[in-house]
JSON list of C-alpha atoms in Angstrom, two decimals:
[
{"chain": "A", "resi": 15, "resn": "GLN", "atom": "CA", "xyz": [-22.89, 5.69, 21.53]},
{"chain": "A", "resi": 16, "resn": "SER", "atom": "CA", "xyz": [-20.33, 7.90, 23.41]},
{"chain": "A", "resi": 17, "resn": "VAL", "atom": "CA", "xyz": [-18.14, 6.60, 26.24]},
{"chain": "A", "resi": 18, "resn": "LEU", "atom": "CA", "xyz": [-17.30, 9.73, 27.72]},
{"chain": "A", "resi": 19, "resn": "THR", "atom": "CA", "xyz": [-20.79, 11.11, 29.33]},
{"chain": "A", "resi": 20, "resn": "GLN", "atom": "CA", "xyz": [-21.82, 14.66, 30.22]},
{"chain": "A", "resi": 21, "resn": "PRO", "atom": "CA", "xyz": [-24.73, 16.33, 31.38]},
{"chain": "A", "resi": 22, "resn": "PRO", "atom": "CA", "xyz": [-27.11, 17.54, 28.06]},
{"chain": "A", "resi": 23, "resn": "SER", "atom": "CA", "xyz": [-27.30, 21.05, 29.38]},
{"chain": "A", "resi": 24, "resn": "ALA", "atom": "CA", "xyz": [-26.31, 23.87, 32.15]},
{"chain": "A", "resi": 25, "resn": "SER", "atom": "CA", "xyz": [-27.08, 27.29, 32.55]},
{"chain": "A", "resi": 26, "resn": "GLY", "atom": "CA", "xyz": [-26.16, 30.16, 34.59]},
{"chain": "A", "resi": 27, "resn": "THR", "atom": "CA", "xyz": [-26.53, 34.13, 34.80]},
{"chain": "A", "resi": 28, "resn": "PRO", "atom": "CA", "xyz": [-23.83, 36.71, 34.01]},
{"chain": "A", "resi": 29, "resn": "GLY", "atom": "CA", "xyz": [-21.44, 36.26, 36.59]},
{"chain": "A", "resi": 30, "resn": "GLN", "atom": "CA", "xyz": [-22.05, 32.98, 37.74]},
{"chain": "A", "resi": 31, "resn": "ARG", "atom": "CA", "xyz": [-19.97, 29.99, 37.94]},
{"chain": "A", "resi": 32, "resn": "VAL", "atom": "CA", "xyz": [-20.76, 27.04, 35.97]},
{"chain": "A", "resi": 33, "resn": "THR", "atom": "CA", "xyz": [-19.31, 23.16, 36.03]},
{"chain": "A", "resi": 34, "resn": "ILE", "atom": "CA", "xyz": [-19.65, 20.72, 33.66]},
{"chain": "A", "resi": 35, "resn": "SER", "atom": "CA", "xyz": [-18.80, 16.94, 34.31]},
{"chain": "A", "resi": 36, "resn": "CYS", "atom": "CA", "xyz": [-17.65, 14.25, 32.12]},
{"chain": "A", "resi": 37, "resn": "SER", "atom": "CA", "xyz": [-17.69, 10.69, 33.38]},
{"chain": "A", "resi": 38, "resn": "GLY", "atom": "CA", "xyz": [-15.47, 8.20, 32.05]},
{"chain": "A", "resi": 39, "resn": "SER", "atom": "CA", "xyz": [-13.33, 4.90, 32.94]},
{"chain": "A", "resi": 40, "resn": "SER", "atom": "CA", "xyz": [-9.97, 3.15, 33.95]},
{"chain": "A", "resi": 41, "resn": "SER", "atom": "CA", "xyz": [-9.56, 3.04, 30.60]},
{"chain": "A", "resi": 42, "resn": "ASN", "atom": "CA", "xyz": [-9.73, 6.60, 29.33]},
{"chain": "A", "resi": 43, "resn": "ILE", "atom": "CA", "xyz": [-10.21, 9.41, 31.90]},
{"chain": "A", "resi": 44, "resn": "GLY", "atom": "CA", "xyz": [-8.41, 6.96, 34.52]},
{"chain": "A", "resi": 45, "resn": "ILE", "atom": "CA", "xyz": [-5.25, 6.41, 32.71]},
{"chain": "A", "resi": 46, "resn": "ASN", "atom": "CA", "xyz": [-4.98, 9.45, 30.10]},
{"chain": "A", "resi": 47, "resn": "TYR", "atom": "CA", "xyz": [-5.04, 13.11, 29.75]},
{"chain": "A", "resi": 48, "resn": "LEU", "atom": "CA", "xyz": [-8.52, 14.67, 29.40]},
{"chain": "A", "resi": 49, "resn": "TYR", "atom": "CA", "xyz": [-9.00, 17.52, 26.89]},
{"chain": "A", "resi": 50, "resn": "TRP", "atom": "CA", "xyz": [-12.09, 20.04, 26.69]},
{"chain": "A", "resi": 51, "resn": "TYR", "atom": "CA", "xyz": [-13.45, 21.60, 23.37]},
{"chain": "A", "resi": 52, "resn": "GLN", "atom": "CA", "xyz": [-15.80, 24.81, 23.03]},
{"chain": "A", "resi": 53, "resn": "GLN", "atom": "CA", "xyz": [-17.84, 24.93, 19.91]},
{"chain": "A", "resi": 54, "resn": "LEU", "atom": "CA", "xyz": [-19.61, 27.98, 19.32]},
{"chain": "A", "resi": 55, "resn": "SER", "atom": "CA", "xyz": [-22.44, 28.04, 16.94]},
{"chain": "A", "resi": 56, "resn": "GLY", "atom": "CA", "xyz": [-21.79, 27.51, 13.38]},
{"chain": "A", "resi": 57, "resn": "THR", "atom": "CA", "xyz": [-17.95, 27.07, 13.89]},
{"chain": "A", "resi": 58, "resn": "ALA", "atom": "CA", "xyz": [-15.26, 24.32, 14.67]},
{"chain": "A", "resi": 59, "resn": "PRO", "atom": "CA", "xyz": [-14.57, 22.98, 17.59]},
{"chain": "A", "resi": 60, "resn": "LYS", "atom": "CA", "xyz": [-11.55, 25.14, 19.69]},
{"chain": "A", "resi": 61, "resn": "LEU", "atom": "CA", "xyz": [-9.16, 23.58, 22.46]},
{"chain": "A", "resi": 62, "resn": "LEU", "atom": "CA", "xyz": [-10.26, 25.34, 25.46]},
{"chain": "A", "resi": 63, "resn": "ILE", "atom": "CA", "xyz": [-8.53, 22.83, 28.08]},
{"chain": "A", "resi": 64, "resn": "TYR", "atom": "CA", "xyz": [-5.39, 20.56, 27.50]},
{"chain": "A", "resi": 65, "resn": "LYS", "atom": "CA", "xyz": [-3.82, 17.55, 29.51]},
{"chain": "A", "resi": 66, "resn": "ASN", "atom": "CA", "xyz": [-6.54, 17.89, 32.53]},
{"chain": "A", "resi": 67, "resn": "ASN", "atom": "CA", "xyz": [-5.87, 21.66, 33.50]},
{"chain": "A", "resi": 68, "resn": "GLN", "atom": "CA", "xyz": [-3.71, 23.47, 31.00]},
{"chain": "A", "resi": 69, "resn": "ARG", "atom": "CA", "xyz": [-4.94, 26.04, 29.13]},
{"chain": "A", "resi": 70, "resn": "PRO", "atom": "CA", "xyz": [-3.90, 27.18, 25.77]},
{"chain": "A", "resi": 71, "resn": "SER", "atom": "CA", "xyz": [-2.31, 30.68, 25.05]},
{"chain": "A", "resi": 72, "resn": "GLY", "atom": "CA", "xyz": [-5.28, 33.11, 24.56]},
{"chain": "A", "resi": 73, "resn": "VAL", "atom": "CA", "xyz": [-7.72, 30.80, 26.48]},
{"chain": "A", "resi": 74, "resn": "PRO", "atom": "CA", "xyz": [-9.10, 32.98, 29.50]},
{"chain": "A", "resi": 75, "resn": "ASP", "atom": "CA", "xyz": [-8.50, 32.17, 33.13]},
{"chain": "A", "resi": 76, "resn": "ARG", "atom": "CA", "xyz": [-12.28, 32.17, 33.77]},
{"chain": "A", "resi": 77, "resn": "PHE", "atom": "CA", "xyz": [-11.73, 28.63, 32.55]},
{"chain": "A", "resi": 78, "resn": "SER", "atom": "CA", "xyz": [-10.32, 25.65, 34.48]},
{"chain": "A", "resi": 79, "resn": "GLY", "atom": "CA", "xyz": [-10.41, 21.79, 34.39]},
{"chain": "A", "resi": 80, "resn": "SER", "atom": "CA", "xyz": [-9.85, 19.32, 37.03]},
{"chain": "A", "resi": 81, "resn": "LYS", "atom": "CA", "xyz": [-9.88, 15.48, 36.96]},
{"chain": "A", "resi": 82, "resn": "SER", "atom": "CA", "xyz": [-10.12, 12.93, 39.67]},
{"chain": "A", "resi": 83, "resn": "GLY", "atom": "CA", "xyz": [-9.82, 9.17, 39.24]},
{"chain": "A", "resi": 84, "resn": "THR", "atom": "CA", "xyz": [-12.29, 8.38, 36.08]},
{"chain": "A", "resi": 85, "resn": "SER", "atom": "CA", "xyz": [-14.37, 11.73, 36.29]},
{"chain": "A", "resi": 86, "resn": "ALA", "atom": "CA", "xyz": [-13.16, 15.23, 35.08]},
{"chain": "A", "resi": 87, "resn": "SER", "atom": "CA", "xyz": [-14.81, 18.93, 35.42]},
{"chain": "A", "resi": 88, "resn": "LEU", "atom": "CA", "xyz": [-14.65, 21.92, 33.23]},
{"chain": "A", "resi": 89, "resn": "ALA", "atom": "CA", "xyz": [-15.33, 25.20, 35.40]},
{"chain": "A", "resi": 90, "resn": "ILE", "atom": "CA", "xyz": [-16.33, 28.55, 33.82]},
{"chain": "A", "resi": 91, "resn": "SER", "atom": "CA", "xyz": [-16.27, 31.28, 36.38]},
{"chain": "A", "resi": 92, "resn": "GLY", "atom": "CA", "xyz": [-17.90, 34.90, 35.70]},
{"chain": "A", "resi": 93, "resn": "LEU", "atom": "CA", "xyz": [-20.01, 33.44, 32.78]},
{"chain": "A", "resi": 94, "resn": "ARG", "atom": "CA", "xyz": [-20.31, 35.73, 30.10]},
{"chain": "A", "resi": 95, "resn": "SER", "atom": "CA", "xyz": [-22.57, 35.77, 27.07]},
{"chain": "A", "resi": 96, "resn": "GLU", "atom": "CA", "xyz": [-20.07, 34.57, 24.73]},
{"chain": "A", "resi": 97, "resn": "ASP", "atom": "CA", "xyz": [-19.61, 31.59, 26.74]},
{"chain": "A", "resi": 98, "resn": "GLU", "atom": "CA", "xyz": [-22.83, 30.15, 25.33]},
{"chain": "A", "resi": 99, "resn": "ALA", "atom": "CA", "xyz": [-21.83, 27.28, 23.55]},
{"chain": "A", "resi": 100, "resn": "ASP", "atom": "CA", "xyz": [-21.20, 23.58, 23.18]},
{"chain": "A", "resi": 101, "resn": "TYR", "atom": "CA", "xyz": [-18.64, 21.64, 25.32]},
{"chain": "A", "resi": 102, "resn": "TYR", "atom": "CA", "xyz": [-16.97, 18.54, 24.73]},
{"chain": "A", "resi": 103, "resn": "CYS", "atom": "CA", "xyz": [-14.34, 16.62, 26.75]},
{"chain": "A", "resi": 104, "resn": "ALA", "atom": "CA", "xyz": [-12.38, 13.85, 24.83]},
{"chain": "A", "resi": 105, "resn": "ALA", "atom": "CA", "xyz": [-9.38, 11.46, 25.75]},
{"chain": "A", "resi": 106, "resn": "TRP", "atom": "CA", "xyz": [-7.74, 8.34, 24.54]},
{"chain": "A", "resi": 107, "resn": "ASP", "atom": "CA", "xyz": [-9.18, 5.04, 25.34]},
{"chain": "A", "resi": 108, "resn": "ASP", "atom": "CA", "xyz": [-6.52, 2.09, 25.89]},
{"chain": "A", "resi": 109, "resn": "SER", "atom": "CA", "xyz": [-8.84, -0.78, 25.98]},
{"chain": "A", "resi": 110, "resn": "LEU", "atom": "CA", "xyz": [-10.79, 0.69, 22.55]},
{"chain": "A", "resi": 111, "resn": "SER", "atom": "CA", "xyz": [-7.70, 2.01, 20.91]},
{"chain": "A", "resi": 112, "resn": "GLN", "atom": "CA", "xyz": [-9.59, 5.18, 19.97]},
{"chain": "A", "resi": 113, "resn": "ASP", "atom": "CA", "xyz": [-10.36, 8.70, 20.85]},
{"chain": "A", "resi": 114, "resn": "VAL", "atom": "CA", "xyz": [-13.37, 9.07, 22.55]},
{"chain": "A", "resi": 115, "resn": "PHE", "atom": "CA", "xyz": [-15.59, 12.27, 22.88]},
{"chain": "A", "resi": 116, "resn": "GLY", "atom": "CA", "xyz": [-18.17, 13.25, 25.51]},
{"chain": "A", "resi": 117, "resn": "THR", "atom": "CA", "xyz": [-21.63, 13.23, 24.67]},
{"chain": "A", "resi": 118, "resn": "GLY", "atom": "CA", "xyz": [-21.58, 17.08, 24.61]},
{"chain": "A", "resi": 119, "resn": "THR", "atom": "CA", "xyz": [-23.10, 20.02, 27.02]},
{"chain": "A", "resi": 120, "resn": "LYS", "atom": "CA", "xyz": [-25.11, 22.86, 25.56]},
{"chain": "A", "resi": 121, "resn": "VAL", "atom": "CA", "xyz": [-24.16, 26.12, 28.13]},
{"chain": "A", "resi": 122, "resn": "THR", "atom": "CA", "xyz": [-26.62, 28.73, 28.27]},
{"chain": "A", "resi": 123, "resn": "VAL", "atom": "CA", "xyz": [-26.36, 32.23, 29.42]},
{"chain": "A", "resi": 124, "resn": "LEU", "atom": "CA", "xyz": [-29.47, 33.27, 30.87]},
{"chain": "B", "resi": 5, "resn": "GLN", "atom": "CA", "xyz": [0.54, 29.93, 11.64]},
{"chain": "B", "resi": 6, "resn": "LEU", "atom": "CA", "xyz": [-0.54, 26.69, 11.31]},
{"chain": "B", "resi": 7, "resn": "GLN", "atom": "CA", "xyz": [-3.63, 26.25, 8.90]},
{"chain": "B", "resi": 8, "resn": "LEU", "atom": "CA", "xyz": [-5.93, 23.07, 8.04]},
{"chain": "B", "resi": 9, "resn": "GLN", "atom": "CA", "xyz": [-8.20, 23.31, 5.01]},
{"chain": "B", "resi": 10, "resn": "GLU", "atom": "CA", "xyz": [-10.71, 20.33, 3.79]},
{"chain": "B", "resi": 11, "resn": "SER", "atom": "CA", "xyz": [-11.52, 20.03, 0.16]},
{"chain": "B", "resi": 12, "resn": "GLY", "atom": "CA", "xyz": [-13.67, 17.21, -1.56]},
{"chain": "B", "resi": 13, "resn": "PRO", "atom": "CA", "xyz": [-17.34, 16.69, -3.00]},
{"chain": "B", "resi": 14, "resn": "GLY", "atom": "CA", "xyz": [-20.21, 17.72, -1.07]},
{"chain": "B", "resi": 15, "resn": "LEU", "atom": "CA", "xyz": [-22.39, 15.06, -2.36]},
{"chain": "B", "resi": 16, "resn": "VAL", "atom": "CA", "xyz": [-21.65, 11.73, -2.33]},
{"chain": "B", "resi": 17, "resn": "LYS", "atom": "CA", "xyz": [-24.18, 8.87, -3.64]},
{"chain": "B", "resi": 18, "resn": "PRO", "atom": "CA", "xyz": [-25.35, 5.98, -1.63]},
{"chain": "B", "resi": 19, "resn": "SER", "atom": "CA", "xyz": [-23.12, 3.00, -1.78]},
{"chain": "B", "resi": 20, "resn": "GLU", "atom": "CA", "xyz": [-20.19, 5.14, -3.35]},
{"chain": "B", "resi": 21, "resn": "THR", "atom": "CA", "xyz": [-16.97, 6.33, -1.72]},
{"chain": "B", "resi": 22, "resn": "LEU", "atom": "CA", "xyz": [-16.50, 9.46, 0.14]},
{"chain": "B", "resi": 23, "resn": "SER", "atom": "CA", "xyz": [-13.16, 11.21, -0.64]},
{"chain": "B", "resi": 24, "resn": "LEU", "atom": "CA", "xyz": [-11.82, 14.13, 1.32]},
{"chain": "B", "resi": 25, "resn": "THR", "atom": "CA", "xyz": [-8.37, 16.08, 1.77]},
{"chain": "B", "resi": 26, "resn": "CYS", "atom": "CA", "xyz": [-6.93, 17.98, 4.16]},
{"chain": "B", "resi": 27, "resn": "THR", "atom": "CA", "xyz": [-4.26, 20.50, 3.11]},
{"chain": "B", "resi": 28, "resn": "VAL", "atom": "CA", "xyz": [-1.70, 21.88, 5.90]},
{"chain": "B", "resi": 29, "resn": "SER", "atom": "CA", "xyz": [-0.16, 25.12, 5.52]},
{"chain": "B", "resi": 30, "resn": "GLY", "atom": "CA", "xyz": [2.23, 27.17, 7.75]},
{"chain": "B", "resi": 31, "resn": "GLY", "atom": "CA", "xyz": [3.73, 23.93, 8.83]},
{"chain": "B", "resi": 32, "resn": "SER", "atom": "CA", "xyz": [4.91, 20.44, 7.75]},
{"chain": "B", "resi": 33, "resn": "ILE", "atom": "CA", "xyz": [2.87, 17.23, 8.45]},
{"chain": "B", "resi": 34, "resn": "SER", "atom": "CA", "xyz": [6.45, 15.48, 8.89]},
{"chain": "B", "resi": 35, "resn": "SER", "atom": "CA", "xyz": [6.42, 16.51, 12.38]},
{"chain": "B", "resi": 36, "resn": "SER", "atom": "CA", "xyz": [7.42, 13.92, 14.84]},
{"chain": "B", "resi": 37, "resn": "SER", "atom": "CA", "xyz": [5.12, 15.19, 17.69]},
{"chain": "B", "resi": 38, "resn": "TYR", "atom": "CA", "xyz": [1.68, 15.17, 16.21]},
{"chain": "B", "resi": 39, "resn": "TYR", "atom": "CA", "xyz": [-0.94, 13.11, 14.52]},
{"chain": "B", "resi": 40, "resn": "TRP", "atom": "CA", "xyz": [-3.43, 14.19, 11.86]},
{"chain": "B", "resi": 41, "resn": "GLY", "atom": "CA", "xyz": [-6.88, 13.15, 12.49]},
{"chain": "B", "resi": 42, "resn": "TRP", "atom": "CA", "xyz": [-10.50, 12.98, 11.06]},
{"chain": "B", "resi": 43, "resn": "ILE", "atom": "CA", "xyz": [-13.39, 13.99, 12.96]},
{"chain": "B", "resi": 44, "resn": "ARG", "atom": "CA", "xyz": [-17.10, 14.50, 12.06]},
{"chain": "B", "resi": 45, "resn": "GLN", "atom": "CA", "xyz": [-20.55, 15.71, 13.29]},
{"chain": "B", "resi": 46, "resn": "PRO", "atom": "CA", "xyz": [-23.99, 14.75, 11.63]},
{"chain": "B", "resi": 47, "resn": "PRO", "atom": "CA", "xyz": [-26.31, 17.22, 11.83]},
{"chain": "B", "resi": 48, "resn": "GLY", "atom": "CA", "xyz": [-27.50, 18.42, 15.37]},
{"chain": "B", "resi": 49, "resn": "LYS", "atom": "CA", "xyz": [-25.17, 15.91, 16.85]},
{"chain": "B", "resi": 50, "resn": "GLY", "atom": "CA", "xyz": [-22.02, 15.57, 18.91]},
{"chain": "B", "resi": 51, "resn": "LEU", "atom": "CA", "xyz": [-18.35, 14.91, 17.82]},
{"chain": "B", "resi": 52, "resn": "GLU", "atom": "CA", "xyz": [-16.99, 11.29, 16.24]},
{"chain": "B", "resi": 53, "resn": "TRP", "atom": "CA", "xyz": [-13.81, 10.60, 15.66]},
{"chain": "B", "resi": 54, "resn": "ILE", "atom": "CA", "xyz": [-13.04, 8.88, 12.54]},
{"chain": "B", "resi": 55, "resn": "GLY", "atom": "CA", "xyz": [-9.03, 8.54, 12.78]},
{"chain": "B", "resi": 56, "resn": "SER", "atom": "CA", "xyz": [-5.72, 9.41, 12.65]},
{"chain": "B", "resi": 57, "resn": "ILE", "atom": "CA", "xyz": [-2.40, 9.05, 10.83]},
{"chain": "B", "resi": 58, "resn": "TYR", "atom": "CA", "xyz": [1.00, 9.88, 11.70]},
{"chain": "B", "resi": 59, "resn": "TYR", "atom": "CA", "xyz": [3.52, 11.16, 8.97]},
{"chain": "B", "resi": 60, "resn": "SER", "atom": "CA", "xyz": [5.23, 7.78, 8.71]},
{"chain": "B", "resi": 61, "resn": "GLY", "atom": "CA", "xyz": [1.53, 6.11, 7.68]},
{"chain": "B", "resi": 62, "resn": "SER", "atom": "CA", "xyz": [0.76, 4.56, 11.24]},
{"chain": "B", "resi": 63, "resn": "THR", "atom": "CA", "xyz": [-2.97, 4.55, 11.53]},
{"chain": "B", "resi": 64, "resn": "PHE", "atom": "CA", "xyz": [-5.78, 4.27, 14.29]},
{"chain": "B", "resi": 65, "resn": "TYR", "atom": "CA", "xyz": [-9.13, 3.68, 13.36]},
{"chain": "B", "resi": 66, "resn": "ASN", "atom": "CA", "xyz": [-12.64, 4.07, 14.92]},
{"chain": "B", "resi": 67, "resn": "PRO", "atom": "CA", "xyz": [-13.23, 0.20, 15.28]},
{"chain": "B", "resi": 68, "resn": "SER", "atom": "CA", "xyz": [-17.02, 1.20, 14.15]},
{"chain": "B", "resi": 69, "resn": "LEU", "atom": "CA", "xyz": [-15.57, 2.63, 10.86]},
{"chain": "B", "resi": 70, "resn": "LYS", "atom": "CA", "xyz": [-12.44, 0.45, 10.31]},
{"chain": "B", "resi": 71, "resn": "SER", "atom": "CA", "xyz": [-14.21, -1.72, 7.82]},
{"chain": "B", "resi": 72, "resn": "ARG", "atom": "CA", "xyz": [-14.89, 1.07, 5.71]},
{"chain": "B", "resi": 73, "resn": "VAL", "atom": "CA", "xyz": [-12.11, 3.74, 6.26]},
{"chain": "B", "resi": 74, "resn": "ALA", "atom": "CA", "xyz": [-8.96, 4.17, 4.72]},
{"chain": "B", "resi": 75, "resn": "ILE", "atom": "CA", "xyz": [-6.57, 7.19, 5.74]},
{"chain": "B", "resi": 76, "resn": "SER", "atom": "CA", "xyz": [-3.18, 8.21, 3.83]},
{"chain": "B", "resi": 77, "resn": "VAL", "atom": "CA", "xyz": [-0.67, 10.73, 4.21]},
{"chain": "B", "resi": 78, "resn": "ASP", "atom": "CA", "xyz": [1.31, 12.57, 1.16]},
{"chain": "B", "resi": 79, "resn": "THR", "atom": "CA", "xyz": [4.35, 14.11, 2.78]},
{"chain": "B", "resi": 80, "resn": "SER", "atom": "CA", "xyz": [5.24, 15.57, -0.79]},
{"chain": "B", "resi": 81, "resn": "LYS", "atom": "CA", "xyz": [1.94, 17.63, -0.86]},
{"chain": "B", "resi": 82, "resn": "ASN", "atom": "CA", "xyz": [1.63, 18.17, 2.85]},
{"chain": "B", "resi": 83, "resn": "GLN", "atom": "CA", "xyz": [-2.05, 16.33, 2.96]},
{"chain": "B", "resi": 84, "resn": "PHE", "atom": "CA", "xyz": [-3.72, 13.63, 4.42]},
{"chain": "B", "resi": 85, "resn": "SER", "atom": "CA", "xyz": [-6.64, 12.42, 3.01]},
{"chain": "B", "resi": 86, "resn": "LEU", "atom": "CA", "xyz": [-9.76, 10.35, 4.23]},
{"chain": "B", "resi": 87, "resn": "LYS", "atom": "CA", "xyz": [-11.80, 7.53, 2.11]},
{"chain": "B", "resi": 88, "resn": "LEU", "atom": "CA", "xyz": [-14.77, 6.49, 3.34]},
{"chain": "B", "resi": 89, "resn": "SER", "atom": "CA", "xyz": [-16.69, 3.52, 1.34]},
{"chain": "B", "resi": 90, "resn": "SER", "atom": "CA", "xyz": [-20.04, 2.36, 1.03]},
{"chain": "B", "resi": 91, "resn": "VAL", "atom": "CA", "xyz": [-21.60, 5.38, 2.52]},
{"chain": "B", "resi": 92, "resn": "THR", "atom": "CA", "xyz": [-25.19, 5.72, 3.35]},
{"chain": "B", "resi": 93, "resn": "ALA", "atom": "CA", "xyz": [-27.52, 8.65, 4.73]},
{"chain": "B", "resi": 94, "resn": "ALA", "atom": "CA", "xyz": [-26.00, 8.04, 8.49]},
{"chain": "B", "resi": 95, "resn": "ASP", "atom": "CA", "xyz": [-22.82, 9.29, 6.96]},
{"chain": "B", "resi": 96, "resn": "THR", "atom": "CA", "xyz": [-23.75, 12.78, 6.42]},
{"chain": "B", "resi": 97, "resn": "ALA", "atom": "CA", "xyz": [-22.19, 15.01, 8.39]},
{"chain": "B", "resi": 98, "resn": "LEU", "atom": "CA", "xyz": [-19.74, 18.00, 8.81]},
{"chain": "B", "resi": 99, "resn": "TYR", "atom": "CA", "xyz": [-16.22, 16.42, 8.38]},
{"chain": "B", "resi": 100, "resn": "TYR", "atom": "CA", "xyz": [-13.26, 18.16, 10.21]},
{"chain": "B", "resi": 101, "resn": "CYS", "atom": "CA", "xyz": [-9.80, 17.50, 9.95]},
{"chain": "B", "resi": 102, "resn": "ALA", "atom": "CA", "xyz": [-7.29, 18.29, 13.02]},
{"chain": "B", "resi": 103, "resn": "ARG", "atom": "CA", "xyz": [-3.94, 18.18, 14.07]},
{"chain": "B", "resi": 104, "resn": "GLU", "atom": "CA", "xyz": [-3.63, 15.94, 17.48]},
{"chain": "B", "resi": 105, "resn": "GLY", "atom": "CA", "xyz": [-0.87, 15.59, 19.94]},
{"chain": "B", "resi": 106, "resn": "MET", "atom": "CA", "xyz": [0.36, 11.99, 21.06]},
{"chain": "B", "resi": 107, "resn": "THR", "atom": "CA", "xyz": [0.51, 10.19, 24.32]},
{"chain": "B", "resi": 108, "resn": "ALA", "atom": "CA", "xyz": [3.51, 8.93, 25.97]},
{"chain": "B", "resi": 109, "resn": "VAL", "atom": "CA", "xyz": [3.34, 5.60, 24.36]},
{"chain": "B", "resi": 110, "resn": "VAL", "atom": "CA", "xyz": [2.79, 7.21, 20.59]},
{"chain": "B", "resi": 111, "resn": "THR", "atom": "CA", "xyz": [-0.56, 6.92, 20.19]},
{"chain": "B", "resi": 112, "resn": "PRO", "atom": "CA", "xyz": [-3.41, 9.67, 19.14]},
{"chain": "B", "resi": 113, "resn": "SER", "atom": "CA", "xyz": [-4.04, 11.93, 22.72]},
{"chain": "B", "resi": 114, "resn": "GLY", "atom": "CA", "xyz": [-7.59, 13.10, 22.06]},
{"chain": "B", "resi": 115, "resn": "GLY", "atom": "CA", "xyz": [-6.08, 16.56, 22.06]},
{"chain": "B", "resi": 116, "resn": "MET", "atom": "CA", "xyz": [-6.53, 18.52, 18.67]},
{"chain": "B", "resi": 117, "resn": "ASP", "atom": "CA", "xyz": [-5.14, 22.02, 18.73]},
{"chain": "B", "resi": 118, "resn": "VAL", "atom": "CA", "xyz": [-5.51, 22.94, 15.40]},
{"chain": "B", "resi": 119, "resn": "TRP", "atom": "CA", "xyz": [-8.63, 22.39, 13.44]},
{"chain": "B", "resi": 120, "resn": "GLY", "atom": "CA", "xyz": [-9.85, 23.01, 9.65]},
{"chain": "B", "resi": 121, "resn": "GLN", "atom": "CA", "xyz": [-12.91, 25.01, 9.42]},
{"chain": "B", "resi": 122, "resn": "GLY", "atom": "CA", "xyz": [-14.79, 22.04, 8.30]},
{"chain": "B", "resi": 123, "resn": "THR", "atom": "CA", "xyz": [-16.84, 20.67, 5.08]},
{"chain": "B", "resi": 124, "resn": "THR", "atom": "CA", "xyz": [-19.99, 19.49, 4.68]},
{"chain": "B", "resi": 125, "resn": "VAL", "atom": "CA", "xyz": [-20.64, 16.14, 3.14]},
{"chain": "B", "resi": 126, "resn": "THR", "atom": "CA", "xyz": [-24.66, 15.03, 2.27]},
{"chain": "B", "resi": 127, "resn": "VAL", "atom": "CA", "xyz": [-25.28, 11.08, 1.02]},
{"chain": "B", "resi": 128, "resn": "SER", "atom": "CA", "xyz": [-27.81, 11.43, -1.31]},
{"chain": "B", "resi": 129, "resn": "SER", "atom": "CA", "xyz": [-28.93, 10.08, -4.58]}
]
C-alpha cells in the first residue's frame, strides 16, 4: 500500500484552479523533499515539480507546489484540456529506506 | 540530451526470472550526482518503486521486493539492469527506468527527471 495519500480524483472546468493534496508522515514529507509527476495517458511520468516547489525548465508556471509539515499540495491554475492526466507525489522515506509514491490523482477537465 | 531505453523479454513464465536492461545514452551513468532507478506500474494501477543503484554499485531496494530483486550496473556499457526472480502474475506491469537525484545524505531522493518510455512485461505460461 502507498505511504503517501492522494485523493483519487479532482476536476475542474477550463480556466479554474485545481488543487491536489499529498499526505505523508514525519519520515517522508516531513523531512525530505517532495516531487510531483504528471502522467499523460499512455506515456511515461514526467517530473513536474522538484524539491517541493521548483519547476523544471519547460513546465508552465500554472503548476505550483507547496509543502507544510507532513503534507504537500500541487496547484494547477488556469486549467487547460491538456492538463487532463494522472498526478503522483513522491519522496524518500527515511524510516522505510525507500522511495514512496502517492496513490495518484486523476485530473479531469470538464 | 540524456535518453534511457529499456529492453528485455516481454513475456516471462511464472516462477522464472524477469531480466531487463536500461541503456543510457547522451550522458554518463558514472555521474556522481545521480542514482539510476527502476519503477513499475501494473495495468490500471499506480507507480511502485523497485529500487535504485549508484554507479559504484550501491543499491537501495523496495523492502517488499528485496528478497527477489537484484539491480546491477555496467559502467563500461553505460547500462544498468534489473533481475526479479520467482515472478508471478502480480509482477505483470509496465517497467520504467529513470535517472534519480539524491538527498543530502546520499540516498535516492524520489526525484526522477529523465525516464525511459517503459517496457511491458507479462507473466504468463
